[in-house]
Each structure stands twice: as C-alpha cells, then as structure tokens.
PDB file of C-alpha atoms in Angstrom:
ATOM      1  CA  GLN A   1     164.071  21.091  40.533  1.00 50.00           C
ATOM      2  CA  MET A   2     166.646  19.072  38.642  1.00 52.00           C
ATOM      3  CA  ASN A   3     169.628  20.223  38.645  1.00 53.00           C
ATOM      4  CA  ALA A   4     171.140  18.625  35.243  1.00 58.00           C
ATOM      5  CA  ASN A   5     167.863  18.737  33.661  1.00 59.00           C
ATOM      6  CA  ASP A   6     167.183  20.522  30.371  1.00 63.00           C
ATOM      7  CA  CYS A   7     163.017  21.831  31.160  1.00 68.00           C
ATOM      8  CA  HIS A   8     163.022  25.253  29.585  1.00 68.00           C
ATOM      9  CA  ASP A   9     158.933  25.691  28.455  1.00 72.00           C
ATOM     10  CA  PRO A  10     157.706  22.926  30.486  1.00 77.00           C
ATOM     11  CA  PRO A  11     153.635  22.955  29.540  1.00 86.00           C
ATOM     12  CA  LYS A  12     151.139  24.452  30.860  1.00 89.00           C
ATOM     13  CA  TYR A  13     148.610  21.418  30.615  1.00 93.00           C
ATOM     14  CA  TRP A  14     148.689  17.547  31.979  1.00 96.00           C
ATOM     15  CA  THR A  15     150.965  15.430  29.815  1.00 96.00           C
ATOM     16  CA  ILE A  16     151.430  11.685  29.254  1.00 97.00           C
ATOM     17  CA  HIS A  17     153.919   9.626  31.936  1.00 95.00           C
ATOM     18  CA  GLY A  18     153.177   5.826  30.805  1.00 96.00           C
ATOM     19  CA  LEU A  19     150.366   3.633  30.490  1.00 97.00           C
ATOM     20  CA  TRP A  20     151.638   0.501  32.451  1.00 95.00           C
ATOM     21  CA  PRO A  21     150.159  -2.767  33.050  1.00 93.00           C
ATOM     22  CA  ASP A  22     149.656  -3.745  36.936  1.00 87.00           C
ATOM     23  CA  LYS A  23     151.096  -7.358  36.354  1.00 75.00           C
ATOM     24  CA  ALA A  24     154.623  -7.376  34.357  1.00 67.00           C
ATOM     25  CA  GLU A  25     155.433 -10.988  34.354  1.00 68.00           C
ATOM     26  CA  ASP A  26     155.469 -11.800  30.355  1.00 69.00           C
ATOM     27  CA  CYS A  27     157.857  -9.039  29.023  1.00 86.00           C
ATOM     28  CA  ASN A  28     159.545  -8.892  25.852  1.00 86.00           C
ATOM     29  CA  ARG A  29     162.195  -7.552  27.123  1.00 83.00           C
ATOM     30  CA  THR A  30     164.019  -8.575  23.403  1.00 90.00           C
ATOM     31  CA  TRP A  31     161.991  -6.373  21.933  1.00 94.00           C
ATOM     32  CA  HIS A  32     163.692  -3.241  21.321  1.00 94.00           C
ATOM     33  CA  PHE A  33     162.327  -0.028  20.804  1.00 96.00           C
ATOM     34  CA  ASN A  34     162.218   1.844  16.825  1.00 96.00           C
ATOM     35  CA  VAL A  35     160.915   5.070  16.540  1.00 95.00           C
ATOM     36  CA  THR A  36     160.064   4.829  12.771  1.00 96.00           C
ATOM     37  CA  GLU A  37     156.869   2.535  14.226  1.00 97.00           C
ATOM     38  CA  ILE A  38     155.085   5.666  15.553  1.00 97.00           C
ATOM     39  CA  LYS A  39     156.559   8.124  13.194  1.00 95.00           C
ATOM     40  CA  ASP A  40     152.704   9.007  12.161  1.00 97.00           C
ATOM     41  CA  LEU A  41     152.266  10.028  15.919  1.00 97.00           C
ATOM     42  CA  MET A  42     155.128  12.056  16.093  1.00 95.00           C
ATOM     43  CA  SER A  43     153.470  14.995  16.479  1.00 94.00           C
ATOM     44  CA  ASP A  44     151.085  14.264  19.442  1.00 96.00           C
ATOM     45  CA  MET A  45     153.602  12.341  20.824  1.00 96.00           C
ATOM     46  CA  ARG A  46     155.911  15.452  21.156  1.00 92.00           C
ATOM     47  CA  HIS A  47     152.924  17.484  22.349  1.00 94.00           C
ATOM     48  CA  TYR A  48     151.090  15.298  24.779  1.00 96.00           C
ATOM     49  CA  TRP A  49     154.247  12.624  25.542  1.00 95.00           C
ATOM     50  CA  PRO A  50     156.844  15.131  25.888  1.00 91.00           C
ATOM     51  CA  ASP A  51     160.110  14.692  27.576  1.00 87.00           C
ATOM     52  CA  VAL A  52     160.656  17.351  29.691  1.00 80.00           C
ATOM     53  CA  LEU A  53     164.261  16.300  31.449  1.00 77.00           C
ATOM     54  CA  HIS A  54     165.762  15.310  27.920  1.00 74.00           C
ATOM     55  CA  SER A  55     164.681  17.421  25.428  1.00 63.00           C
ATOM     56  CA  SER A  56     167.486  18.444  23.506  1.00 62.00           C
ATOM     57  CA  LEU A  57     169.457  15.665  23.805  1.00 59.00           C
ATOM     58  CA  ASN A  58     167.350  12.914  22.278  1.00 65.00           C
ATOM     59  CA  ARG A  59     163.824  13.161  21.730  1.00 80.00           C
ATOM     60  CA  THR A  60     162.989   9.822  22.004  1.00 91.00           C
ATOM     61  CA  GLN A  61     164.825   8.652  25.328  1.00 90.00           C
ATOM     62  CA  PHE A  62     161.589   8.826  27.407  1.00 92.00           C
ATOM     63  CA  TRP A  63     159.302   6.973  25.653  1.00 95.00           C
ATOM     64  CA  LYS A  64     162.306   4.116  25.017  1.00 94.00           C
ATOM     65  CA  HIS A  65     162.156   3.643  28.536  1.00 92.00           C
ATOM     66  CA  GLU A  66     158.324   3.468  28.928  1.00 94.00           C
ATOM     67  CA  TRP A  67     158.464   1.334  26.168  1.00 95.00           C
ATOM     68  CA  ASP A  68     161.086  -0.968  27.249  1.00 93.00           C
ATOM     69  CA  LYS A  69     159.737  -0.958  30.791  1.00 92.00           C
ATOM     70  CA  HIS A  70     156.199  -1.112  29.979  1.00 94.00           C
ATOM     71  CA  GLY A  71     155.320  -1.656  26.652  1.00 95.00           C
ATOM     72  CA  THR A  72     156.847  -4.708  26.218  1.00 95.00           C
ATOM     73  CA  CYS A  73     154.894  -6.219  29.131  1.00 93.00           C
ATOM     74  CA  ALA A  74     151.112  -4.204  27.893  1.00 94.00           C
ATOM     75  CA  ALA A  75     151.829  -5.915  24.661  1.00 92.00           C
ATOM     76  CA  THR A  76     150.269  -8.779  25.758  1.00 91.00           C
ATOM     77  CA  LEU A  77     147.069  -7.132  25.089  1.00 93.00           C
ATOM     78  CA  GLU A  78     146.570  -7.698  21.412  1.00 95.00           C
ATOM     79  CA  VAL A  79     145.109  -4.033  21.456  1.00 97.00           C
ATOM     80  CA  LEU A  80     148.434  -2.932  22.444  1.00 96.00           C
ATOM     81  CA  ASN A  81     150.529  -5.617  20.751  1.00 95.00           C
ATOM     82  CA  SER A  82     152.856  -3.662  18.588  1.00 97.00           C
ATOM     83  CA  GLN A  83     154.594   0.021  19.597  1.00 98.00           C
ATOM     84  CA  LYS A  84     151.872   1.916  17.351  1.00 98.00           C
ATOM     85  CA  LYS A  85     149.371   0.565  19.324  1.00 98.00           C
ATOM     86  CA  TYR A  86     150.949   0.638  22.554  1.00 98.00           C
ATOM     87  CA  PHE A  87     151.749   4.602  22.309  1.00 98.00           C
ATOM     88  CA  GLY A  88     148.877   5.530  19.548  1.00 98.00           C
ATOM     89  CA  LYS A  89     146.245   3.508  22.731  1.00 98.00           C
ATOM     90  CA  ALA A  90     147.413   5.820  25.200  1.00 98.00           C
ATOM     91  CA  LEU A  91     147.178   8.813  23.366  1.00 98.00           C
ATOM     92  CA  GLU A  92     143.685   7.969  22.747  1.00 98.00           C
ATOM     93  CA  LEU A  93     142.946   7.050  26.640  1.00 98.00           C
ATOM     94  CA  TYR A  94     144.707  10.484  27.446  1.00 98.00           C
ATOM     95  CA  GLN A  95     142.060  12.296  25.057  1.00 98.00           C
ATOM     96  CA  HIS A  96     139.405  10.439  26.631  1.00 97.00           C
ATOM     97  CA  VAL A  97     139.911  10.873  30.037  1.00 98.00           C
ATOM     98  CA  ASP A  98     140.701  14.590  29.446  1.00 98.00           C
ATOM     99  CA  LEU A  99     141.992  15.556  32.416  1.00 97.00           C
ATOM    100  CA  ASN A 100     142.847  19.130  31.564  1.00 97.00           C
ATOM    101  CA  GLY A 101     139.305  19.994  30.503  1.00 97.00           C
ATOM    102  CA  CYS A 102     138.006  18.242  33.321  1.00 97.00           C
ATOM    103  CA  LEU A 103     140.045  20.204  35.959  1.00 96.00           C
ATOM    104  CA  LEU A 104     139.283  23.631  34.375  1.00 95.00           C
ATOM    105  CA  LYS A 105     135.540  23.083  33.835  1.00 96.00           C
ATOM    106  CA  ALA A 106     135.825  22.497  37.995  1.00 96.00           C
ATOM    107  CA  GLY A 107     137.595  25.938  38.438  1.00 95.00           C
ATOM    108  CA  ILE A 108     140.767  23.997  39.667  1.00 96.00           C
ATOM    109  CA  LYS A 109     143.527  25.418  37.709  1.00 95.00           C
ATOM    110  CA  PRO A 110     147.333  26.332  38.887  1.00 94.00           C
ATOM    111  CA  SER A 111     146.983  28.713  42.111  1.00 93.00           C
ATOM    112  CA  SER A 112     148.852  30.342  44.756  1.00 91.00           C
ATOM    113  CA  SER A 113     146.344  29.303  46.925  1.00 93.00           C
ATOM    114  CA  TYR A 114     145.531  25.934  48.151  1.00 96.00           C
ATOM    115  CA  TYR A 115     143.514  23.453  47.317  1.00 97.00           C
ATOM    116  CA  LYS A 116     141.680  20.757  49.855  1.00 97.00           C
ATOM    117  CA  MET A 117     142.660  17.610  48.527  1.00 97.00           C
ATOM    118  CA  THR A 118     139.283  16.049  49.511  1.00 96.00           C
ATOM    119  CA  ALA A 119     137.676  18.559  47.078  1.00 96.00           C
ATOM    120  CA  ILE A 120     140.024  17.793  44.117  1.00 97.00           C
ATOM    121  CA  LYS A 121     139.445  13.675  44.563  1.00 96.00           C
ATOM    122  CA  GLU A 122     135.626  15.128  44.566  1.00 96.00           C
ATOM    123  CA  VAL A 123     135.449  16.806  41.708  1.00 97.00           C
ATOM    124  CA  LEU A 124     137.691  13.740  39.889  1.00 97.00           C
ATOM    125  CA  THR A 125     135.350  11.393  41.180  1.00 97.00           C
ATOM    126  CA  SER A 126     132.318  12.778  40.446  1.00 97.00           C
ATOM    127  CA  PHE A 127     132.987  13.848  36.611  1.00 97.00           C
ATOM    128  CA  TYR A 128     134.983  10.229  36.190  1.00 97.00           C
ATOM    129  CA  GLY A 129     132.480   7.959  38.031  1.00 97.00           C
ATOM    130  CA  VAL A 130     135.812   6.097  39.766  1.00 97.00           C
ATOM    131  CA  THR A 131     138.887   7.077  42.020  1.00 95.00           C
ATOM    132  CA  PRO A 132     142.116   8.221  40.379  1.00 96.00           C
ATOM    133  CA  LYS A 133     145.610   8.185  42.152  1.00 96.00           C
ATOM    134  CA  ILE A 134     146.482  11.333  42.959  1.00 97.00           C
ATOM    135  CA  GLN A 135     150.354  11.790  43.671  1.00 96.00           C
ATOM    136  CA  CYS A 136     151.786  14.236  45.260  1.00 96.00           C
ATOM    137  CA  LEU A 137     155.836  15.893  46.335  1.00 93.00           C
ATOM    138  CA  PRO A 138     155.520  16.123  50.479  1.00 94.00           C
ATOM    139  CA  PRO A 139     155.838  19.205  52.017  1.00 93.00           C
ATOM    140  CA  GLU A 140     159.524  20.978  51.842  1.00 88.00           C
ATOM    141  CA  GLU A 141     161.202  21.572  55.262  1.00 90.00           C
ATOM    142  CA  GLY A 142     159.384  24.200  56.922  1.00 91.00           C
ATOM    143  CA  GLU A 143     156.436  24.085  54.569  1.00 92.00           C
ATOM    144  CA  GLU A 144     153.095  22.883  55.263  1.00 94.00           C
ATOM    145  CA  ALA A 145     151.752  22.313  52.025  1.00 96.00           C
ATOM    146  CA  GLN A 146     152.184  19.165  49.092  1.00 96.00           C
ATOM    147  CA  THR A 147     152.708  19.958  45.661  1.00 95.00           C
ATOM    148  CA  ILE A 148     150.510  17.964  43.101  1.00 95.00           C
ATOM    149  CA  GLY A 149     152.311  16.164  41.188  1.00 93.00           C
ATOM    150  CA  GLN A 150     150.646  12.763  39.160  1.00 95.00           C
ATOM    151  CA  ILE A 151     146.963  11.881  38.579  1.00 97.00           C
ATOM    152  CA  GLU A 152     146.968   8.403  37.744  1.00 96.00           C
ATOM    153  CA  PHE A 153     143.597   6.631  35.914  1.00 97.00           C
ATOM    154  CA  CYS A 154     143.175   2.704  35.734  1.00 97.00           C
ATOM    155  CA  PHE A 155     141.434   0.796  33.209  1.00 97.00           C
ATOM    156  CA  THR A 156     140.570  -2.646  33.063  1.00 95.00           C
ATOM    157  CA  LYS A 157     142.029  -4.614  30.590  1.00 93.00           C
ATOM    158  CA  GLU A 158     139.171  -3.933  28.215  1.00 96.00           C
ATOM    159  CA  LEU A 159     140.324  -0.459  28.794  1.00 96.00           C
ATOM    160  CA  GLN A 160     137.750   0.752  30.701  1.00 97.00           C
ATOM    161  CA  LEU A 161     138.080   3.232  33.791  1.00 97.00           C
ATOM    162  CA  VAL A 162     137.679   1.831  36.898  1.00 97.00           C
ATOM    163  CA  ASN A 163     138.381   2.806  40.613  1.00 97.00           C
ATOM    164  CA  CYS A 164     142.236   2.638  41.663  1.00 95.00           C
ATOM    165  CA  MET A 165     142.499   0.829  44.894  1.00 79.00           C
ATOM    166  CA  ALA A 166     145.098   1.519  47.222  1.00 65.00           C
ATOM    167  CA  PRO A 167     148.117  -1.316  47.265  1.00 57.00           C
ATOM    168  CA  LYS A 168     147.625  -4.209  48.959  1.00 52.00           C
ATOM    169  CA  SER A 169     151.235  -4.460  49.842  1.00 46.00           C
ATOM    170  CA  GLU A 170     154.056  -1.953  50.522  1.00 45.00           C
ATOM    171  CA  SER A 171     155.686  -4.372  49.536  1.00 43.00           C
ATOM    172  CA  ASN A 172     156.425  -3.321  46.081  1.00 47.00           C
ATOM    173  CA  PRO A 173     158.182   0.070  46.376  1.00 45.00           C
ATOM    174  CA  MET A 174     157.612   1.381  43.085  1.00 48.00           C
ATOM    175  CA  GLN A 175     153.758   0.864  43.478  1.00 47.00           C
ATOM    176  CA  ALA A 176     153.835   3.214  46.806  1.00 47.00           C
ATOM    177  CA  HIS A 177     156.359   5.334  45.725  1.00 56.00           C
ATOM    178  CA  LEU A 178     157.553   6.507  42.428  1.00 62.00           C
ATOM    179  CA  LYS A 179     160.822   8.664  41.866  1.00 61.00           C
ATOM    180  CA  LEU A 180     160.619  11.355  39.585  1.00 58.00           C
ATOM    181  CA  GLY A 181     164.593  12.429  39.173  1.00 55.00           C
ATOM    182  CA  THR A 182     165.423  13.365  42.587  1.00 51.00           C
ATOM    183  CA  GLU A 183     161.803  13.919  44.356  1.00 65.00           C
ATOM    184  CA  GLN A 184     159.295  11.564  45.216  1.00 86.00           C
ATOM    185  CA  LEU A 185     155.931  11.352  44.461  1.00 91.00           C
ATOM    186  CA  SER A 186     153.649   9.389  47.099  1.00 93.00           C
ATOM    187  CA  VAL A 187     149.882   8.704  47.308  1.00 94.00           C
ATOM    188  CA  CYS A 188     148.796  12.609  48.452  1.00 96.00           C
ATOM    189  CA  ASN A 189     147.825  12.981  52.021  1.00 96.00           C
ATOM    190  CA  ASP A 190     144.319  14.025  52.471  1.00 96.00           C
ATOM    191  CA  THR A 191     144.388  16.827  55.363  1.00 96.00           C
ATOM    192  CA  LEU A 192     147.312  18.738  53.549  1.00 97.00           C
ATOM    193  CA  PRO A 193     146.589  21.756  51.555  1.00 97.00           C
ATOM    194  CA  THR A 194     147.708  21.372  48.334  1.00 97.00           C
ATOM    195  CA  TYR A 195     149.387  23.518  46.093  1.00 96.00           C
ATOM    196  CA  TYR A 196     148.895  23.201  42.332  1.00 95.00           C
ATOM    197  CA  PRO A 197     151.527  25.285  40.923  1.00 89.00           C
ATOM    198  CA  SER A 198     151.852  26.713  37.249  1.00 82.00           C
ATOM    199  CA  GLU A 199     155.317  25.579  37.049  1.00 69.00           C
ATOM    200  CA  VAL A 200     157.645  24.119  39.722  1.00 59.00           C
ATOM    201  CA  GLN A 201     159.976  26.703  40.633  1.00 54.00           C
TER     202      GLN A 201
END
C-alpha cells in the first residue's frame, strides 16, 4: 500500500518488527549501529526480520532504526546489553513464541473470508496463557472489515510472557497508534469482521 516502496516478495509468514522496552529514559543515543556485530545472525535476520520497505536500497536500514530507537534503551538490561545480544534475543523470543505455528495449528490462515476478532484472541490467549495486543488497519472507506496488521507480545524484564495491558493513558500517541508507512495501526475492534490477507493488495 505504500507508493514508494520496494516490497517485491513479501514473506508469507509473520516477521519481527522489534523488541521495545516500555520505559525509554536511559537510551545511549551515541551508541551507533554497526552491522558487523551481528554478522553471525545475518541469515536469520534476513529471514525473520526483513526490511520490506527498503530491501534493495540498504538492507540494514530497518535494523539500524530499531537499534537506535529501541535497542539502545533495551541495553540497560544485561541480557540485551550489546547489539549481538539485543538482535539475538529478539530472534530467540520470536522462535520461542512461534506465532506462525500457533495460528496454523488453530487453523487460522490467510483467507478471503473474515474471522471474528474474539475468536483469534481466544486462540492466542488459550495457547500462550497471556493476552497479546492485536493491531489492525481500520476499514477503508466503504468497507466493513478491519485488516489484521501486527501482533504484539509483552514480556517481563526477565523475558517471561505477560499480559499486554491497554495503554493507561492515550497521552502517548505512539502507544495507541503506530504509523506504518502512511497507514495507521491501532488496537483491533472486537466487533468488526477481520480480514487476514495473504498479501495486502
């Protein structure tokens, strides 16, 4: 849906957006991204954490952004206190959560017919024992269905799964809405039919 993008072969599976600490006071903004520190992780990074917006231009742009904005803050935890640990642990958590496997087991697959958001939530909650935050693109003009866009899992500082709470205040717009290119993701509406597309046309 983005005009100037370069998204040629979007993956047919859920990928990583990032690993984001909630409180971001102690970020070391002078700690610049250095791709050589994660060279051992490269094949997994390209597969599970691809940059679908700037793929041919510079494959590391998305990772640099995630490190600068979130990784430098997450690094206050010892288990995340280097680029290798930050990206490596995010990949590990992704494999551990195995969202692709969970949805597939429950028979929730990209489809042209709609799902009930409550049914998707129930599957995830019973599988993981915690409630993730599911975000959608709202219906376009004249359409009835929202489109599932992102599923956010929450962890304690010990990196154990925990319920995601709705943001206490909407004063931080970044928590409530996430700009994705020109589109806006927000927490899905429980009552709207939900489209889970194989590719967003």
